[in-house]
């Protein structure tokens, strides 16, 4: 069940990215485009988060281990590619609204913020909607990690490694798509 829920959450940023794309096509103001882009950024970590569900891979007799591996990978890769599609749409909106340089910087920033968001979700157990339901507690936890980075070196190592993995994967998929499209 957790895989279905996490896959559902992975589709939310795609919905926000589609709204931003639609807004751009309908000539919304830059300020109006900020709302769906903010919603996209808030929920974007849910898409690659599913990769961390691979930690649930365990042998459960009588189910073969390979069966669970295939199932977990199917959900993880689907979430990841849905996330990459939403990232591509958000990047296009940024390119068209601002410029190419800002769009590329925005993509890199969004991916590394997402990697930090994955840490917040997997390790500290925060959710995207806690921005609304527990903003002070969430802000306090984030501030502790940002203001005292050397006390939390594992956070930044996890964020950096996930960020590099995700941005490399995004540009790899994007490059393959450009070659075939």
mmCIF file of C-alpha atoms in Angstrom:
data_model
loop_
_atom_site.group_PDB
_atom_site.id
_atom_site.type_symbol
_atom_site.label_atom_id
_atom_site.label_comp_id
_atom_site.label_asym_id
_atom_site.label_seq_id
_atom_site.Cartn_x
_atom_site.Cartn_y
_atom_site.Cartn_z
ATOM 1 C CA UNK A 1 0.000 0.000 0.000
ATOM 2 C CA UNK A 2 2.817 2.415 0.784
ATOM 3 C CA UNK A 3 4.054 2.019 -2.798
ATOM 4 C CA UNK A 4 0.668 2.990 -4.222
ATOM 5 C CA UNK A 5 0.516 6.014 -1.915
ATOM 6 C CA UNK A 6 4.061 7.079 -2.782
ATOM 7 C CA UNK A 7 3.370 6.656 -6.497
ATOM 8 C CA UNK A 8 0.232 8.770 -6.141
ATOM 9 C CA UNK A 9 2.321 11.469 -4.447
ATOM 10 C CA UNK A 10 4.856 11.260 -7.290
ATOM 11 C CA UNK A 11 2.154 12.313 -9.772
ATOM 12 C CA UNK A 12 1.240 15.489 -7.853
ATOM 13 C CA UNK A 13 4.236 17.532 -9.071
ATOM 14 C CA UNK A 14 3.384 16.532 -12.632
ATOM 15 C CA UNK A 15 -0.077 18.012 -12.108
ATOM 16 C CA UNK A 16 1.426 21.271 -10.844
ATOM 17 C CA UNK A 17 3.855 21.335 -13.782
ATOM 18 C CA UNK A 18 0.960 20.883 -16.217
ATOM 19 C CA UNK A 19 -0.893 23.774 -14.540
ATOM 20 C CA UNK A 20 2.220 25.962 -14.885
ATOM 21 C CA UNK A 21 2.551 24.966 -18.547
ATOM 22 C CA UNK A 22 -1.126 25.740 -19.133
ATOM 23 C CA UNK A 23 -0.713 29.064 -17.352
ATOM 24 C CA UNK A 24 2.222 29.967 -19.566
ATOM 25 C CA UNK A 25 0.209 29.098 -22.689
ATOM 26 C CA UNK A 26 -2.644 31.284 -21.445
ATOM 27 C CA UNK A 27 -0.228 34.157 -20.796
ATOM 28 C CA UNK A 28 -0.521 34.246 -17.019
ATOM 29 C CA UNK A 29 1.659 36.826 -15.318
ATOM 30 C CA UNK A 30 4.976 35.730 -13.835
ATOM 31 C CA UNK A 31 3.496 36.191 -10.390
ATOM 32 C CA UNK A 32 0.555 33.902 -11.235
ATOM 33 C CA UNK A 33 2.962 31.228 -12.500
ATOM 34 C CA UNK A 34 4.775 31.248 -9.166
ATOM 35 C CA UNK A 35 1.925 29.423 -7.400
ATOM 36 C CA UNK A 36 1.901 26.249 -9.489
ATOM 37 C CA UNK A 37 5.704 26.303 -9.624
ATOM 38 C CA UNK A 38 5.832 26.591 -5.824
ATOM 39 C CA UNK A 39 3.388 23.677 -5.530
ATOM 40 C CA UNK A 40 5.539 21.733 -7.961
ATOM 41 C CA UNK A 41 8.699 22.412 -5.937
ATOM 42 C CA UNK A 42 6.961 21.481 -2.695
ATOM 43 C CA UNK A 43 5.798 18.099 -3.993
ATOM 44 C CA UNK A 44 8.657 17.320 -6.389
ATOM 45 C CA UNK A 45 10.717 15.388 -3.800
ATOM 46 C CA UNK A 46 7.904 12.825 -3.612
ATOM 47 C CA UNK A 47 8.731 11.565 -7.111
ATOM 48 C CA UNK A 48 12.368 10.536 -6.583
ATOM 49 C CA UNK A 49 11.614 9.647 -2.922
ATOM 50 C CA UNK A 50 10.265 6.308 -4.147
ATOM 51 C CA UNK A 51 13.856 5.288 -4.919
ATOM 52 C CA UNK A 52 14.447 5.141 -1.176
ATOM 53 C CA UNK A 53 11.653 2.569 -0.871
ATOM 54 C CA UNK A 54 14.214 0.058 -2.152
ATOM 55 C CA UNK A 55 15.352 -0.138 1.479
ATOM 56 C CA UNK A 56 12.225 -2.237 2.091
ATOM 57 C CA UNK A 57 13.616 -5.053 -0.056
ATOM 58 C CA UNK A 58 13.697 -8.134 2.169
ATOM 59 C CA UNK A 59 13.123 -11.814 1.627
ATOM 60 C CA UNK A 60 9.548 -12.726 2.597
ATOM 61 C CA UNK A 61 8.841 -16.436 2.226
ATOM 62 C CA UNK A 62 7.206 -17.799 0.092
ATOM 63 C CA UNK A 63 7.512 -14.749 -2.206
ATOM 64 C CA UNK A 64 10.771 -14.838 -4.201
ATOM 65 C CA UNK A 65 13.122 -11.927 -3.571
ATOM 66 C CA UNK A 66 13.298 -11.169 -7.307
ATOM 67 C CA UNK A 67 9.535 -10.591 -7.367
ATOM 68 C CA UNK A 68 9.761 -7.875 -4.712
ATOM 69 C CA UNK A 69 12.808 -6.401 -6.443
ATOM 70 C CA UNK A 70 10.957 -6.117 -9.760
ATOM 71 C CA UNK A 71 7.914 -4.618 -8.036
ATOM 72 C CA UNK A 72 9.941 -2.058 -6.071
ATOM 73 C CA UNK A 73 11.973 -1.114 -9.144
ATOM 74 C CA UNK A 74 8.826 -0.730 -11.252
ATOM 75 C CA UNK A 75 7.344 1.714 -8.751
ATOM 76 C CA UNK A 76 10.660 3.510 -8.166
ATOM 77 C CA UNK A 77 11.424 3.971 -11.861
ATOM 78 C CA UNK A 78 7.873 5.065 -12.627
ATOM 79 C CA UNK A 79 8.053 7.674 -9.862
ATOM 80 C CA UNK A 80 11.463 8.809 -11.023
ATOM 81 C CA UNK A 81 10.420 9.212 -14.663
ATOM 82 C CA UNK A 82 7.186 10.991 -13.716
ATOM 83 C CA UNK A 83 9.372 13.301 -11.632
ATOM 84 C CA UNK A 84 11.746 13.873 -14.524
ATOM 85 C CA UNK A 85 8.812 14.674 -16.808
ATOM 86 C CA UNK A 86 7.522 17.228 -14.300
ATOM 87 C CA UNK A 87 11.037 18.674 -13.990
ATOM 88 C CA UNK A 88 11.261 18.995 -17.766
ATOM 89 C CA UNK A 89 7.919 20.836 -17.914
ATOM 90 C CA UNK A 90 8.928 23.163 -15.063
ATOM 91 C CA UNK A 91 12.239 23.844 -16.811
ATOM 92 C CA UNK A 92 10.416 24.709 -20.038
ATOM 93 C CA UNK A 93 8.147 27.159 -18.211
ATOM 94 C CA UNK A 94 11.174 28.789 -16.583
ATOM 95 C CA UNK A 95 12.990 29.019 -19.928
ATOM 96 C CA UNK A 96 10.039 30.645 -21.636
ATOM 97 C CA UNK A 97 9.191 32.947 -18.740
ATOM 98 C CA UNK A 98 12.684 34.015 -17.709
ATOM 99 C CA UNK A 99 15.688 32.691 -19.629
ATOM 100 C CA UNK A 100 17.731 29.568 -20.300
ATOM 101 C CA UNK A 101 20.425 30.301 -17.698
ATOM 102 C CA UNK A 102 17.900 30.859 -14.928
ATOM 103 C CA UNK A 103 16.055 27.701 -15.975
ATOM 104 C CA UNK A 104 19.196 25.558 -15.755
ATOM 105 C CA UNK A 105 20.108 27.071 -12.375
ATOM 106 C CA UNK A 106 16.508 26.509 -11.243
ATOM 107 C CA UNK A 107 16.641 22.846 -12.274
ATOM 108 C CA UNK A 108 19.889 22.245 -10.398
ATOM 109 C CA UNK A 109 18.608 24.089 -7.318
ATOM 110 C CA UNK A 110 15.275 22.222 -7.430
ATOM 111 C CA UNK A 111 17.028 18.854 -7.662
ATOM 112 C CA UNK A 112 19.327 19.555 -4.714
ATOM 113 C CA UNK A 113 16.435 20.981 -2.673
ATOM 114 C CA UNK A 114 14.552 17.817 -3.575
ATOM 115 C CA UNK A 115 17.443 15.694 -2.361
ATOM 116 C CA UNK A 116 17.287 17.571 0.943
ATOM 117 C CA UNK A 117 13.513 17.048 0.939
ATOM 118 C CA UNK A 118 14.055 13.314 0.505
ATOM 119 C CA UNK A 119 16.251 13.388 3.604
ATOM 120 C CA UNK A 120 13.535 15.284 5.483
ATOM 121 C CA UNK A 121 10.988 12.672 4.464
ATOM 122 C CA UNK A 122 12.986 9.463 4.775
ATOM 123 C CA UNK A 123 15.031 10.234 7.880
ATOM 124 C CA UNK A 124 13.093 12.935 9.781
ATOM 125 C CA UNK A 125 9.687 11.667 8.529
ATOM 126 C CA UNK A 126 8.357 15.065 7.376
ATOM 127 C CA UNK A 127 5.753 15.258 4.598
ATOM 128 C CA UNK A 128 5.130 17.920 1.943
ATOM 129 C CA UNK A 129 1.886 18.992 3.583
ATOM 130 C CA UNK A 130 3.672 19.702 6.872
ATOM 131 C CA UNK A 131 4.506 23.092 5.339
ATOM 132 C CA UNK A 132 0.836 23.859 6.070
ATOM 133 C CA UNK A 133 0.143 21.644 9.108
ATOM 134 C CA UNK A 134 3.355 22.055 11.122
ATOM 135 C CA UNK A 135 5.288 24.947 9.565
ATOM 136 C CA UNK A 136 7.082 26.047 12.735
ATOM 137 C CA UNK A 137 8.320 22.588 13.685
ATOM 138 C CA UNK A 138 9.411 21.911 10.130
ATOM 139 C CA UNK A 139 11.162 25.278 9.878
ATOM 140 C CA UNK A 140 12.898 24.615 13.207
ATOM 141 C CA UNK A 141 14.194 21.222 12.015
ATOM 142 C CA UNK A 142 15.395 22.699 8.733
ATOM 143 C CA UNK A 143 17.040 25.646 10.514
ATOM 144 C CA UNK A 144 18.917 23.293 12.869
ATOM 145 C CA UNK A 145 20.444 21.488 9.904
ATOM 146 C CA UNK A 146 21.225 24.636 7.946
ATOM 147 C CA UNK A 147 22.582 26.689 10.856
ATOM 148 C CA UNK A 148 24.685 23.831 12.261
ATOM 149 C CA UNK A 149 25.879 21.963 9.182
ATOM 150 C CA UNK A 150 28.881 20.321 10.853
ATOM 151 C CA UNK A 151 26.636 18.666 13.448
ATOM 152 C CA UNK A 152 24.648 17.125 10.606
ATOM 153 C CA UNK A 153 27.282 16.013 8.114
ATOM 154 C CA UNK A 154 25.289 12.901 7.116
ATOM 155 C CA UNK A 155 22.440 15.145 5.952
ATOM 156 C CA UNK A 156 24.656 17.036 3.570
ATOM 157 C CA UNK A 157 26.421 13.906 2.345
ATOM 158 C CA UNK A 158 23.058 12.264 1.602
ATOM 159 C CA UNK A 159 21.789 15.483 -0.027
ATOM 160 C CA UNK A 160 24.908 15.829 -2.179
ATOM 161 C CA UNK A 161 24.956 12.183 -3.294
ATOM 162 C CA UNK A 162 21.239 12.071 -4.064
ATOM 163 C CA UNK A 163 21.451 15.441 -5.801
ATOM 164 C CA UNK A 164 24.298 14.317 -8.045
ATOM 165 C CA UNK A 165 22.519 11.029 -8.794
ATOM 166 C CA UNK A 166 19.230 12.776 -9.640
ATOM 167 C CA UNK A 167 20.700 15.590 -11.750
ATOM 168 C CA UNK A 168 22.923 13.123 -13.620
ATOM 169 C CA UNK A 169 19.935 10.889 -14.286
ATOM 170 C CA UNK A 170 17.831 13.829 -15.450
ATOM 171 C CA UNK A 171 20.409 15.061 -17.956
ATOM 172 C CA UNK A 172 21.079 11.495 -19.106
ATOM 173 C CA UNK A 173 17.369 10.888 -19.782
ATOM 174 C CA UNK A 174 17.020 14.326 -21.345
ATOM 175 C CA UNK A 175 20.051 13.707 -23.567
ATOM 176 C CA UNK A 176 18.766 10.334 -24.714
ATOM 177 C CA UNK A 177 15.389 11.923 -25.460
ATOM 178 C CA UNK A 178 17.062 14.671 -27.500
ATOM 179 C CA UNK A 179 18.974 12.071 -29.533
ATOM 180 C CA UNK A 180 15.892 10.014 -30.329
ATOM 181 C CA UNK A 181 13.347 12.850 -30.625
#
